[in-house]
Coordinates of C-alpha atoms in Angstrom, one line a residue:
Chain T
X13 CA 13.3 -58.3 -40.2
X14 CA 10.9 -55.1 -40.1
X15 CA 11.4 -52.8 -38.6
X16 CA 9.0 -52.1 -35.4
X17 CA 8.4 -49.8 -32.6
X18 CA 6.3 -50.7 -29.3
X19 CA 4.4 -49.2 -27.6
X20 CA 6.4 -47.5 -25.0
X21 CA 8.8 -46.4 -27.4
X22 CA 6.9 -45.0 -29.4
X23 CA 5.5 -43.0 -26.5
X24 CA 9.3 -42.1 -25.5
X25 CA 9.8 -40.9 -28.7
X26 CA 6.5 -38.6 -28.4
X27 CA 7.6 -37.1 -24.9
X28 CA 10.8 -36.0 -26.0
X29 CA 9.3 -34.9 -29.2
X30 CA 7.1 -32.6 -27.0
X31 CA 9.2 -31.9 -25.2
X32 CA 11.8 -30.9 -26.7
X33 CA 11.5 -29.7 -31.0
X34 CA 7.4 -29.8 -31.4
X35 CA 6.8 -26.8 -29.4
X36 CA 9.3 -25.1 -31.3
X37 CA 7.6 -25.9 -34.1
X38 CA 4.2 -24.6 -34.0
X39 CA 5.4 -21.3 -32.2
X40 CA 7.5 -20.5 -35.6
X41 CA 3.8 -21.2 -37.2
X42 CA 2.4 -18.4 -34.1
X43 CA 2.8 -15.2 -36.3
X44 CA 1.9 -12.8 -33.2
X45 CA 2.7 -9.3 -31.7
X46 CA 1.7 -8.0 -28.5
X47 CA 0.6 -4.7 -28.9
X48 CA 0.6 -1.7 -25.8
X49 CA -2.5 0.6 -26.7
X50 CA -4.9 2.7 -24.9
X51 CA -8.3 1.7 -23.9
X52 CA -9.4 2.7 -26.7
X53 CA -13.2 1.4 -28.4
X54 CA -12.5 1.0 -31.7
X55 CA -9.0 -1.2 -31.6
X56 CA -10.2 -4.8 -30.7
X57 CA -13.3 -4.3 -32.7
X58 CA -12.4 -2.3 -35.3
X59 CA -8.6 -1.8 -36.5
X60 CA -7.5 -5.2 -35.7
X61 CA -8.9 -7.5 -36.5
X62 CA -8.8 -5.3 -40.0
X63 CA -5.5 -5.7 -39.9
X64 CA -4.6 -9.0 -38.8
X65 CA -7.2 -11.0 -41.6
X66 CA -5.2 -7.9 -43.8
X67 CA -2.2 -9.8 -43.1
X68 CA -2.3 -13.6 -41.0
X69 CA -1.4 -12.6 -38.1
X70 CA -2.4 -11.9 -34.9
X71 CA -2.7 -8.8 -32.4
X72 CA -2.3 -9.6 -28.4
X73 CA -3.7 -5.9 -26.7
X74 CA -3.2 -5.1 -23.5
X75 CA -4.8 -1.7 -23.4
X76 CA -4.6 1.4 -20.6
X77 CA -3.3 4.4 -19.7
X78 CA -0.2 6.2 -21.8
X79 CA 2.3 5.7 -18.6
X80 CA 1.3 2.1 -17.4
X81 CA 2.3 1.7 -20.2
X82 CA 5.0 3.3 -20.1
X83 CA 6.0 0.5 -16.7
X84 CA 5.7 -2.6 -18.2
X85 CA 7.7 -1.5 -21.0
X86 CA 10.7 -0.2 -18.8
X87 CA 10.4 -2.7 -16.3
X88 CA 11.0 -5.6 -19.1
X89 CA 13.1 -3.8 -20.9
X90 CA 16.0 -7.0 -20.9
X91 CA 13.5 -9.5 -21.9
X92 CA 10.6 -6.5 -23.7
X93 CA 7.4 -8.9 -24.6
X94 CA 5.5 -5.8 -26.4
X95 CA 6.8 -5.5 -29.7
X96 CA 5.1 -2.3 -30.9
X97 CA 2.8 0.6 -28.7
X98 CA 0.1 3.4 -29.3
X99 CA 1.1 5.8 -26.7
X100 CA 0.6 9.5 -26.7
X101 CA 3.8 11.1 -27.3
X102 CA 4.4 13.3 -23.8
X103 CA 4.4 9.7 -22.6
X104 CA 6.7 8.9 -26.0
X105 CA 9.1 11.7 -25.2
X106 CA 10.1 9.6 -22.2
X107 CA 10.1 6.2 -24.1
X108 CA 12.6 7.5 -26.3
X109 CA 14.7 9.6 -23.3
X110 CA 14.8 6.0 -21.7
X111 CA 16.2 4.0 -25.2
X112 CA 12.1 2.5 -25.2
X113 CA 11.9 2.7 -28.3
X114 CA 13.6 1.8 -31.5
X115 CA 13.7 5.1 -35.6
X116 CA 10.9 4.1 -38.0
X117 CA 13.1 1.7 -40.0
X118 CA 13.0 3.5 -43.7
X119 CA 10.2 0.0 -44.3
X120 CA 7.5 1.7 -43.0
X121 CA 7.4 2.9 -46.5
X122 CA 3.8 4.6 -45.7
X123 CA 5.6 7.5 -43.5
X124 CA 6.0 9.0 -47.2
X125 CA 2.7 10.4 -46.8
X126 CA 2.6 11.7 -43.3
X127 CA 2.7 14.9 -42.4
X128 CA 6.0 16.7 -41.2
X129 CA 4.6 17.1 -38.0
X130 CA 3.0 13.9 -37.1
X131 CA 6.9 12.1 -37.9
X132 CA 8.8 13.4 -34.3
X133 CA 11.9 13.9 -33.3
X134 CA 12.8 12.1 -36.9
X135 CA 10.7 9.7 -37.5
X136 CA 11.1 8.3 -34.2
X137 CA 7.4 6.9 -33.5
X138 CA 5.0 8.5 -36.3
X139 CA 1.3 9.7 -35.1
X140 CA -1.2 7.9 -35.9
X141 CA -4.8 10.0 -36.6
X142 CA -5.2 13.5 -34.5
X143 CA -8.2 14.0 -32.4
X144 CA -9.7 17.0 -31.5
X145 CA -9.5 18.1 -28.2
X146 CA -11.9 20.8 -26.6
X147 CA -14.2 20.1 -24.0
X148 CA -17.6 17.9 -24.7
X149 CA -20.8 19.4 -23.5
X150 CA -24.3 18.3 -23.3
X151 CA -26.8 18.1 -25.8
X152 CA -30.0 19.1 -23.6
X153 CA -28.2 21.6 -21.1
X154 CA -26.0 23.0 -23.2
X155 CA -28.7 22.5 -26.3
X156 CA -26.7 25.6 -28.5
X157 CA -22.6 24.3 -28.0
X158 CA -19.9 26.7 -26.6
X159 CA -18.8 29.4 -28.8
X160 CA -16.1 30.2 -26.8
X161 CA -14.1 28.8 -23.9
X162 CA -14.9 31.8 -21.9
X163 CA -17.9 31.0 -21.4
X164 CA -16.9 28.3 -18.4
X165 CA -16.7 31.0 -16.9
X166 CA -19.5 32.3 -16.2
X167 CA -21.8 31.5 -13.4
X168 CA -24.5 29.6 -15.5
X169 CA -21.6 27.2 -15.8
X170 CA -21.5 27.1 -11.5
X171 CA -20.6 23.6 -10.2
X172 CA -21.0 22.5 -13.3
X173 CA -17.8 20.7 -15.1
X174 CA -15.5 18.4 -15.0
X175 CA -11.8 19.1 -15.3
X176 CA -10.2 16.8 -16.6
X177 CA -6.3 16.3 -14.4
X178 CA -3.4 17.5 -15.5
X179 CA -1.9 13.9 -15.2
X180 CA -3.9 13.2 -18.2
X181 CA -3.2 14.4 -21.3
X182 CA -6.1 15.6 -23.4
X183 CA -5.3 18.1 -19.7
X184 CA -4.0 21.1 -21.8
X185 CA -7.2 22.1 -23.6
X186 CA -8.7 23.2 -19.8
X187 CA -4.8 25.0 -19.0
X188 CA -4.5 26.2 -23.0
X189 CA -7.7 27.6 -23.1
X190 CA -6.8 29.2 -19.1
X191 CA -3.7 31.1 -20.8
X192 CA -5.3 32.5 -24.3
X193 CA -7.9 34.0 -22.0
X194 CA -5.5 35.7 -19.8
X195 CA -2.8 36.3 -22.2
X196 CA -4.8 37.4 -24.6
X197 CA -2.9 34.8 -28.1
X198 CA -3.8 32.9 -30.1
X199 CA -4.0 29.1 -28.8
X200 CA -1.1 28.2 -30.6
X201 CA 1.0 30.2 -28.3
X202 CA -0.7 29.4 -25.5
X203 CA 1.9 26.3 -24.6
X204 CA 4.9 28.4 -23.8
X205 CA 2.9 31.3 -21.9
X206 CA 1.0 28.6 -19.7
X207 CA 2.2 29.6 -16.1
X208 CA 0.5 32.4 -17.0
X209 CA -2.6 30.7 -17.6
X210 CA -3.4 29.1 -13.6
X211 CA -4.6 32.0 -12.0
X212 CA -8.1 32.6 -14.9
X213 CA -8.2 28.6 -14.5
X214 CA -8.4 29.0 -10.6
X215 CA -10.8 32.0 -11.4
X216 CA -12.9 28.2 -12.7
X217 CA -12.9 27.1 -9.2
X218 CA -17.0 27.8 -8.3
X219 CA -18.1 26.4 -11.1
X220 CA -15.9 22.4 -11.4
X221 CA -18.1 19.7 -10.3
X222 CA -14.8 17.8 -10.2
X223 CA -11.0 17.5 -10.8
X224 CA -11.2 14.0 -12.0
X225 CA -8.4 10.7 -13.8
X226 CA -11.3 8.5 -14.4
X227 CA -12.6 9.3 -17.1
X228 CA -15.6 6.2 -18.1
X229 CA -17.5 7.7 -14.6
X230 CA -16.8 11.7 -16.0
X231 CA -17.9 10.2 -18.7
X232 CA -21.0 8.9 -17.4
X233 CA -22.4 12.0 -15.9
X234 CA -21.6 14.3 -18.9
X235 CA -24.1 11.7 -20.9
X236 CA -27.0 11.7 -17.3
X237 CA -26.7 15.8 -17.0
X238 CA -25.5 16.1 -13.9
X239 CA -22.4 18.5 -15.1
X240 CA -23.0 20.0 -18.3
X241 CA -19.6 20.3 -20.2
X242 CA -16.4 18.2 -19.2
X243 CA -12.8 19.7 -20.3
X244 CA -11.3 17.6 -22.7
X245 CA -12.0 14.3 -23.3
X246 CA -11.1 13.9 -27.3
X247 CA -13.7 13.5 -29.8
X248 CA -12.1 9.2 -29.4
X249 CA -14.5 9.5 -26.4
X250 CA -17.4 12.2 -27.1
X251 CA -18.3 11.4 -31.2
X252 CA -18.2 7.5 -30.7
X253 CA -20.5 8.3 -27.0
X254 CA -22.7 10.4 -29.6
X255 CA -22.9 8.4 -32.2
X256 CA -24.4 4.9 -29.5
X257 CA -27.1 7.6 -28.9
X258 CA -25.8 9.7 -26.0
X259 CA -26.7 13.5 -26.1
X260 CA -23.4 15.1 -25.6
X261 CA -21.2 16.6 -28.5
X262 CA -17.4 17.9 -28.9
X263 CA -17.7 21.9 -28.6
X264 CA -15.9 23.9 -31.5
X265 CA -15.1 26.4 -29.8
X266 CA -13.7 30.3 -31.5
X267 CA -10.6 29.8 -29.9
X268 CA -9.4 27.0 -31.2
X269 CA -9.3 23.4 -30.8
X270 CA -6.0 20.7 -29.7
X271 CA -4.3 18.0 -32.5
X272 CA -4.4 14.9 -29.8
X273 CA -1.0 13.1 -30.0
X274 CA -1.5 8.8 -31.1
X275 CA 1.1 8.2 -31.8
X276 CA 2.8 4.2 -32.3
X277 CA 6.7 3.0 -32.3
X278 CA 8.4 0.5 -32.4
X279 CA 10.0 -1.0 -28.7
X280 CA 13.7 -1.2 -28.9
X281 CA 14.4 -5.0 -29.2
X282 CA 10.9 -6.1 -29.0
X283 CA 10.2 -9.2 -30.5
X284 CA 8.6 -10.3 -34.3
X285 CA 10.0 -6.7 -35.8
X286 CA 9.3 -7.3 -38.9
X287 CA 6.0 -8.1 -37.5
X288 CA 5.4 -4.4 -35.6
X289 CA 6.7 -3.0 -39.1
X290 CA 4.3 -4.2 -41.4
X291 CA 1.1 -3.8 -38.4
X292 CA 2.6 -0.2 -38.4
X293 CA 2.8 0.7 -42.4
X294 CA 0.0 -1.3 -42.7
X295 CA -1.9 1.4 -40.2
X296 CA 0.5 4.2 -42.0
X297 CA -1.4 3.8 -44.2
X298 CA -3.9 5.3 -46.5
X299 CA -6.1 2.8 -47.1
X300 CA -6.3 1.6 -43.1
X301 CA -6.5 6.0 -42.1
X302 CA -10.0 6.6 -44.0
X303 CA -11.6 3.4 -40.9
X304 CA -9.2 5.6 -38.9
X305 CA -11.9 8.6 -39.6
X306 CA -14.2 6.4 -39.6
X307 CA -13.9 5.2 -35.8
X308 CA -12.1 6.6 -34.9
X309 CA -13.2 10.5 -35.2
X310 CA -10.1 12.1 -35.3
X311 CA -7.9 13.4 -37.9
X312 CA -6.1 10.9 -40.0
X313 CA -2.2 11.8 -40.7
X314 CA -2.0 10.2 -44.0
X315 CA -1.7 13.0 -46.3
X316 CA -3.2 11.8 -49.1
X317 CA -6.1 9.5 -47.7
X318 CA -9.7 10.3 -48.8
X319 CA -12.3 10.5 -46.2
X320 CA -14.9 8.6 -45.8
X321 CA -18.2 10.9 -46.6
X322 CA -19.6 12.8 -44.5
X323 CA -16.6 13.4 -42.5
X324 CA -14.3 16.0 -41.9
X325 CA -11.8 18.0 -39.4
X326 CA -11.2 21.6 -38.8
X327 CA -8.0 22.0 -39.0
X328 CA -6.5 22.0 -35.1
X329 CA -3.1 23.3 -33.0
X330 CA -0.5 21.5 -32.9
X331 CA 1.2 21.3 -29.7
X332 CA 5.7 20.7 -29.4
X333 CA 4.7 17.7 -26.5
X334 CA 8.4 18.5 -25.8
X335 CA 7.9 21.5 -24.3
X336 CA 4.9 20.2 -22.8
X337 CA 6.5 16.8 -21.3
X338 CA 9.4 18.7 -19.9
X339 CA 7.0 21.1 -17.9
X340 CA 4.3 18.3 -17.2
X341 CA 5.6 17.6 -13.7
X342 CA 5.8 20.9 -12.4
X343 CA 2.6 22.3 -14.3
X344 CA 0.8 18.7 -12.2
X345 CA 1.8 19.8 -8.8
X346 CA 0.8 23.7 -10.0
X347 CA -2.2 22.4 -10.6
X348 CA -3.6 20.4 -7.6
X349 CA -2.7 22.7 -5.6
X350 CA -3.9 25.5 -7.2
X351 CA -6.3 24.9 -9.3
X352 CA -8.4 21.0 -7.4
X353 CA -7.9 21.6 -4.1
X354 CA -10.3 23.3 -1.8
Chain G
X16 CA 35.7 -66.1 29.9
X17 CA 35.4 -63.3 27.9
X18 CA 34.7 -60.1 29.8
X19 CA 31.1 -58.1 28.2
X20 CA 31.8 -55.0 27.6
X21 CA 29.0 -53.9 29.7
X22 CA 29.0 -49.9 28.4
X23 CA 28.3 -50.3 24.9
X24 CA 25.3 -52.2 26.0
X25 CA 23.7 -48.4 27.1
X26 CA 21.0 -47.3 25.4
X27 CA 22.4 -43.8 22.9
X28 CA 21.6 -40.9 24.0
X29 CA 19.8 -38.9 20.8
X30 CA 19.3 -35.1 21.0
X31 CA 16.4 -33.9 19.5
X32 CA 15.2 -30.5 18.9
X33 CA 13.3 -29.3 20.5
X34 CA 10.4 -27.4 17.7
X35 CA 8.1 -25.0 19.1
X36 CA 4.2 -26.4 17.5
X37 CA 3.0 -22.7 17.8
X38 CA 6.3 -21.7 15.6
X39 CA 5.8 -24.8 13.5
X40 CA 2.3 -23.0 12.4
X41 CA 3.5 -20.0 11.9
X42 CA 5.8 -19.9 9.5
X43 CA 4.5 -20.5 6.3
X44 CA 3.5 -17.6 6.8
X45 CA 6.0 -16.1 8.5
X46 CA 7.8 -17.1 5.4
X47 CA 5.6 -16.0 3.0
X48 CA 4.6 -12.2 5.1
X49 CA 8.9 -11.4 4.5
X50 CA 8.9 -12.6 0.7
X51 CA 5.3 -10.1 0.3
X52 CA 6.0 -8.3 3.1
X53 CA 8.6 -7.3 5.3
X54 CA 11.0 -7.3 2.0
X55 CA 9.3 -5.3 -0.2
X56 CA 8.6 -3.4 2.6
X57 CA 12.2 -2.9 3.8
X58 CA 13.5 -1.7 0.6
X59 CA 10.8 0.5 0.3
X60 CA 11.4 2.6 3.5
X61 CA 16.1 1.9 1.8
X62 CA 14.3 4.1 -1.3
X63 CA 13.3 7.5 1.3
X64 CA 16.0 7.3 2.7
X65 CA 18.4 7.5 -0.2
X66 CA 19.1 11.0 -3.2
X67 CA 21.5 11.5 -5.6
X68 CA 24.0 10.6 -3.0
X69 CA 24.0 8.9 0.0
X70 CA 21.5 9.0 2.8
X71 CA 19.0 11.5 2.6
X72 CA 15.8 12.7 4.9
X73 CA 15.4 15.4 1.7
X74 CA 12.2 12.9 1.4
X75 CA 10.6 13.6 4.6
X76 CA 11.6 17.6 5.0
X77 CA 9.7 17.8 1.1
X78 CA 6.9 16.6 3.1
X79 CA 6.9 17.6 6.3
X80 CA 8.5 21.3 5.1
X81 CA 5.9 21.6 2.6
X82 CA 2.7 23.0 3.6
X83 CA 1.1 22.1 0.6
X84 CA 2.3 17.8 2.1
X85 CA 0.9 18.7 5.2
X86 CA -2.2 19.5 4.2
X87 CA -2.9 16.4 3.0
X88 CA -1.7 13.9 5.7
X89 CA -4.2 16.2 8.2
X90 CA -6.7 16.1 6.1
X91 CA -7.0 11.9 5.7
X92 CA -6.3 11.6 9.7
X93 CA -9.3 13.7 10.0
X94 CA -10.6 11.8 7.2
X95 CA -9.8 8.4 8.9
X96 CA -11.0 9.5 12.0
X97 CA -14.8 10.9 11.3
X98 CA -15.5 7.1 8.6
X99 CA -14.1 5.6 12.1
X100 CA -16.5 7.6 14.6
X101 CA -19.4 7.4 12.5
X102 CA -18.6 3.8 11.4
X103 CA -19.1 2.7 15.1
X104 CA -21.7 5.0 15.9
X105 CA -23.2 2.3 13.3
X106 CA -21.6 -0.4 14.4
X107 CA -21.2 -1.1 17.9
X108 CA -25.5 -1.0 18.1
X109 CA -25.5 -2.9 14.1
X110 CA -23.2 -5.5 16.4
X111 CA -25.1 -5.6 19.5
X112 CA -28.0 -6.4 17.3
X113 CA -26.3 -9.2 15.4
X114 CA -25.3 -10.7 19.0
X115 CA -29.9 -10.9 20.3
X116 CA -30.5 -11.3 17.2
X117 CA -32.2 -14.9 16.8
X118 CA -32.3 -18.2 13.4
X119 CA -33.5 -16.9 10.5
X120 CA -33.9 -13.0 10.9
X121 CA -29.8 -13.2 13.0
X122 CA -29.0 -14.9 8.8
X123 CA -31.0 -12.1 7.4
X124 CA -28.7 -9.3 10.0
X125 CA -25.5 -12.2 9.2
X126 CA -26.4 -11.6 4.6
X127 CA -26.4 -8.3 5.2
X128 CA -23.4 -7.4 7.1
X129 CA -21.1 -10.0 4.5
X130 CA -22.9 -9.4 1.3
X131 CA -21.9 -5.7 0.9
X132 CA -17.5 -7.3 1.5
X133 CA -18.6 -9.8 -1.4
X134 CA -18.4 -7.1 -4.2
X135 CA -16.4 -4.9 -5.1
X136 CA -15.1 -1.2 -4.1
X137 CA -15.8 -0.3 -7.3
X138 CA -19.3 -1.0 -7.1
X139 CA -20.4 -0.2 -4.0
X140 CA -18.1 2.8 -5.1
X141 CA -19.8 3.3 -8.2
X142 CA -23.3 2.8 -6.5
X143 CA -23.3 5.1 -4.6
X144 CA -22.4 8.1 -7.0
X145 CA -25.4 6.9 -8.8
X146 CA -27.4 7.0 -6.5
X147 CA -25.6 10.5 -5.3
X148 CA -27.6 12.6 -8.8
X149 CA -29.2 15.2 -8.9
X150 CA -32.2 12.7 -10.1
X151 CA -30.6 10.4 -7.6
X152 CA -32.4 8.4 -5.1
X153 CA -31.2 10.4 -1.9
X154 CA -33.3 13.7 -3.6
X155 CA -35.9 11.8 -5.1
X156 CA -36.6 11.1 -1.4
X157 CA -35.5 14.3 -0.2
X158 CA -37.6 15.7 -2.9
X159 CA -40.7 13.7 -2.8
X160 CA -40.5 14.0 1.8
X161 CA -41.0 17.4 1.4
X162 CA -36.8 18.4 3.3
X163 CA -36.6 19.7 -0.3
X164 CA -38.0 21.9 -3.0
X165 CA -35.4 22.0 -5.2
X166 CA -32.7 19.4 -5.8
X167 CA -29.0 19.5 -4.0
X168 CA -25.6 18.8 -5.1
X169 CA -23.9 15.9 -3.1
X170 CA -22.4 14.4 -5.7
X171 CA -18.0 15.2 -5.0
X172 CA -18.9 16.6 -1.4
X173 CA -16.9 15.8 2.1
X174 CA -20.1 14.6 2.5
X175 CA -20.2 12.4 0.3
X176 CA -17.1 10.5 0.6
X177 CA -18.4 9.7 4.5
X178 CA -20.5 7.9 3.6
X179 CA -18.8 5.9 1.0
X180 CA -16.0 5.3 3.1
X181 CA -19.1 4.4 6.2
X182 CA -20.3 2.2 4.1
X183 CA -17.7 0.6 3.2
X184 CA -16.5 -0.2 6.2
X185 CA -18.7 -0.4 8.4
X186 CA -18.4 -4.8 8.8
X187 CA -15.1 -4.1 9.2
X188 CA -15.9 -2.6 12.5
X189 CA -19.2 -4.9 12.9
X190 CA -17.6 -8.2 13.1
X191 CA -14.9 -7.8 15.4
X192 CA -17.1 -6.5 18.0
X193 CA -20.3 -8.7 16.9
X194 CA -16.9 -11.3 17.7
X195 CA -16.4 -9.9 20.9
X196 CA -19.8 -9.2 22.3
X197 CA -20.9 -12.5 21.5
X198 CA -17.9 -14.4 24.3
X199 CA -19.5 -11.9 26.7
X200 CA -20.7 -13.3 29.8
X201 CA -24.6 -13.0 29.5
X202 CA -24.2 -13.5 33.9
X203 CA -22.5 -9.6 34.4
X204 CA -24.9 -8.1 33.2
X205 CA -28.2 -10.4 35.2
X206 CA -25.8 -9.8 37.9
X207 CA -26.3 -6.5 37.6
X208 CA -30.1 -6.3 37.1
X209 CA -29.8 -8.8 40.1
X210 CA -28.3 -6.1 42.1
X211 CA -31.3 -3.4 40.8
X212 CA -28.5 -1.8 38.3
X213 CA -31.3 0.2 35.4
X214 CA -30.7 -0.7 31.7
X215 CA -28.2 2.3 31.2
X216 CA -25.8 1.8 33.7
X217 CA -26.0 -1.9 32.9
X218 CA -24.5 -1.4 29.3
X219 CA -22.5 2.1 30.7
X220 CA -21.1 0.7 33.9
X221 CA -20.9 -3.1 32.5
X222 CA -21.8 -4.0 28.6
X223 CA -19.8 -1.4 26.8
X224 CA -16.9 -1.6 29.5
X225 CA -16.0 -5.6 28.5
X226 CA -17.0 -5.3 25.2
X227 CA -14.0 -2.1 24.4
X228 CA -11.4 -4.4 23.3
X229 CA -13.7 -5.1 20.9
X230 CA -15.0 -1.3 19.5
X231 CA -10.5 -1.0 19.4
X232 CA -10.2 -3.6 17.7
X233 CA -13.0 -3.0 14.8
X234 CA -11.8 1.3 14.7
X235 CA -8.0 0.0 14.9
X236 CA -7.8 -1.4 11.0
X237 CA -11.4 1.1 10.1
X238 CA -8.6 4.3 10.9
X239 CA -5.9 1.8 9.4
X240 CA -8.2 1.4 6.5
X241 CA -9.2 4.8 6.3
X242 CA -6.1 6.3 5.9
X243 CA -5.0 3.8 3.0
X244 CA -7.7 4.4 1.6
X245 CA -7.6 5.6 -2.3
X246 CA -9.9 3.6 -4.7
X247 CA -12.7 5.1 -2.9
X248 CA -12.0 9.3 -2.8
X249 CA -10.7 9.0 -6.1
X250 CA -13.8 7.8 -7.4
X251 CA -16.4 10.0 -4.3
X252 CA -14.6 12.9 -4.8
X253 CA -11.0 13.0 -6.7
X254 CA -8.2 15.2 -6.3
X255 CA -10.3 17.7 -4.4
X256 CA -9.7 15.9 -1.6
X257 CA -5.8 14.5 -2.0
X258 CA -5.0 11.6 0.0
X259 CA -1.6 9.9 0.9
X260 CA -2.7 7.4 -0.9
X261 CA -2.8 9.4 -4.0
X262 CA 0.0 12.2 -3.2
X263 CA 2.5 8.0 -3.1
X264 CA 0.4 7.1 -6.3
X265 CA 1.2 10.2 -7.9
X266 CA 5.0 10.0 -7.5
X267 CA 5.2 6.9 -8.2
X268 CA 3.0 7.1 -11.9
X269 CA 3.9 10.3 -12.4
X270 CA 6.8 11.7 -11.5
X271 CA 8.5 8.4 -10.6
X272 CA 9.9 10.3 -7.4
X273 CA 10.0 7.5 -5.7
X274 CA 12.1 9.6 -2.6
X275 CA 8.3 11.5 -2.5
X276 CA 6.8 7.8 -3.1
X277 CA 8.5 6.3 -0.1
X278 CA 8.3 8.8 1.6
X279 CA 4.9 9.0 2.6
X280 CA 4.4 5.5 2.1
X281 CA 6.5 5.5 5.3
X282 CA 5.3 8.2 7.0
X283 CA 1.9 6.1 7.0
X284 CA 3.6 2.9 7.9
X285 CA 4.9 4.5 11.6
X286 CA 0.7 6.3 11.2
X287 CA -0.6 3.1 11.9
X288 CA 1.9 1.5 13.9
X289 CA 1.1 4.0 16.2
X290 CA -2.3 3.0 16.3
X291 CA -2.1 -0.9 16.2
X292 CA 1.4 0.4 19.6
X293 CA -1.9 2.4 20.9
X294 CA -4.8 -0.1 20.3
X295 CA -2.3 -3.2 21.9
X296 CA -1.8 -1.1 25.3
X297 CA -5.2 0.2 25.6
X298 CA -6.2 -3.0 25.7
X299 CA -3.7 -4.4 26.9
X300 CA -4.8 -1.7 29.8
X301 CA -8.1 -2.9 29.8
X302 CA -7.8 -6.1 30.4
X303 CA -6.5 -5.1 33.3
X304 CA -8.0 -3.1 34.7
X305 CA -11.3 -6.0 34.3
X306 CA -8.6 -7.8 35.9

């Protein structure tokens, strides 16, 4: 007698399969990782599709600022959902101290080609690019650009500057600029003298239109000419908007530009670690780094990268972000009381 | 013959638990609010007294003993007072007009009050920033009417902040006022007129006192919202005008200083409670006088 399958038993079997095994089969087939990172243009439209296509996995991305990203990792510490995090170095320092990230393994073979300063704390994380940070100016109002940071203290900038809040990492640029003017020391030596810069930064108050935590709003005001310069978004935003036709440009003051730390790290005990390693390794490869330079207007950290034609980057000042992280809260307080307050 | 046990035939009296229907109706929302409001609030309050060595008032000392934070509280309160006062000046006549309007005109007025509530605060605030620019409509209007010779800076000023907040919170004053004005018995006004009272006196001695519960309710809502505002000050003036909410955000997000953040939150809560008690006291007082 041949076995027969009644409709009822077929439905029961299907139901049992659906409840027990089948979704696991489906899940096993889905290769995806969850990445938390900045809301920068170029990530989801250029970089991630490239990596997804090359390595056949899906990237689920949530773009927000580094501190919120850190808070999410903290809250999910026992059951991490994120595999890779892309944050600023000062926030990665905190993540490392709280054991929220793990050291990049030797499987990330492209680490070998990275410049030494792009592998902080013995490759606890890697810097996947170095955006330039100085100031951004409106090219209609300031057609000849800014020759020196000292220009911003001039009366012609009265009510014409937007300063980024000290709560945002890029605020280190105006602080170091003020320190440089106050001490006369090279920009590279100014971080540890930053407390001496507050008095000079306070003198900038008549020229400050707003102290902003809202980068898109500040960017919009710069582009419309409501303010003359914005201190300091980094080149990821400024040159991206310039390429889109906005009347703004990156300022190249003679004192120098600061290399912003765009880090990438593995979340401790995150799921699909192998995919995370693949992602980071690809991100740091010479080939992808050339795309990074073009799409993010940032200096690649892989020394073997061949820059696309027409793209070059000046030497930049690399800061001790651990020192910055240790002093940041104190500087936020000083900044709010001495510079931002009415 | 068998005796019949009459006691067995007695009806059984079952005691029924009488539940107040009002309590039953309020129970779901009470449970919800306990879970999502009272419980987290209790945790927050507990945090404000927590120090590394046990219970402490250090969080409160840090705020109330620091001239900067006292200044922040003062600024938040004075801002809320200014916003409430201006909202009242605009809202009272608007609510009156809404009460008196008829048919299509009333519908249009209602739309004008309600529609802004459907637009996100962020959109409204960004819109205001565009309006306040040097090349914005406000400067254009003032220049073209000859009131100004050159564009004036409006963005990121206290004036723009107050205008923005009045714009956001105006409906929250008009609506409670409207409901009170609408319930007002028109015969009181007729009686006053019949007795020869002038329209100004009728307003001053009859209409205004009778609508005071609405004024108090609306003003309390606007004041509480203004004191706690975070998005609008953040977008319209930024860190140059620190408010209590901004300090809380900084403490929780940047500093992870839960003691400072929760102590500031509790101070804000205390202010809100004072407003609620004061407004209900005033309303009861007025009602008692009315009787």
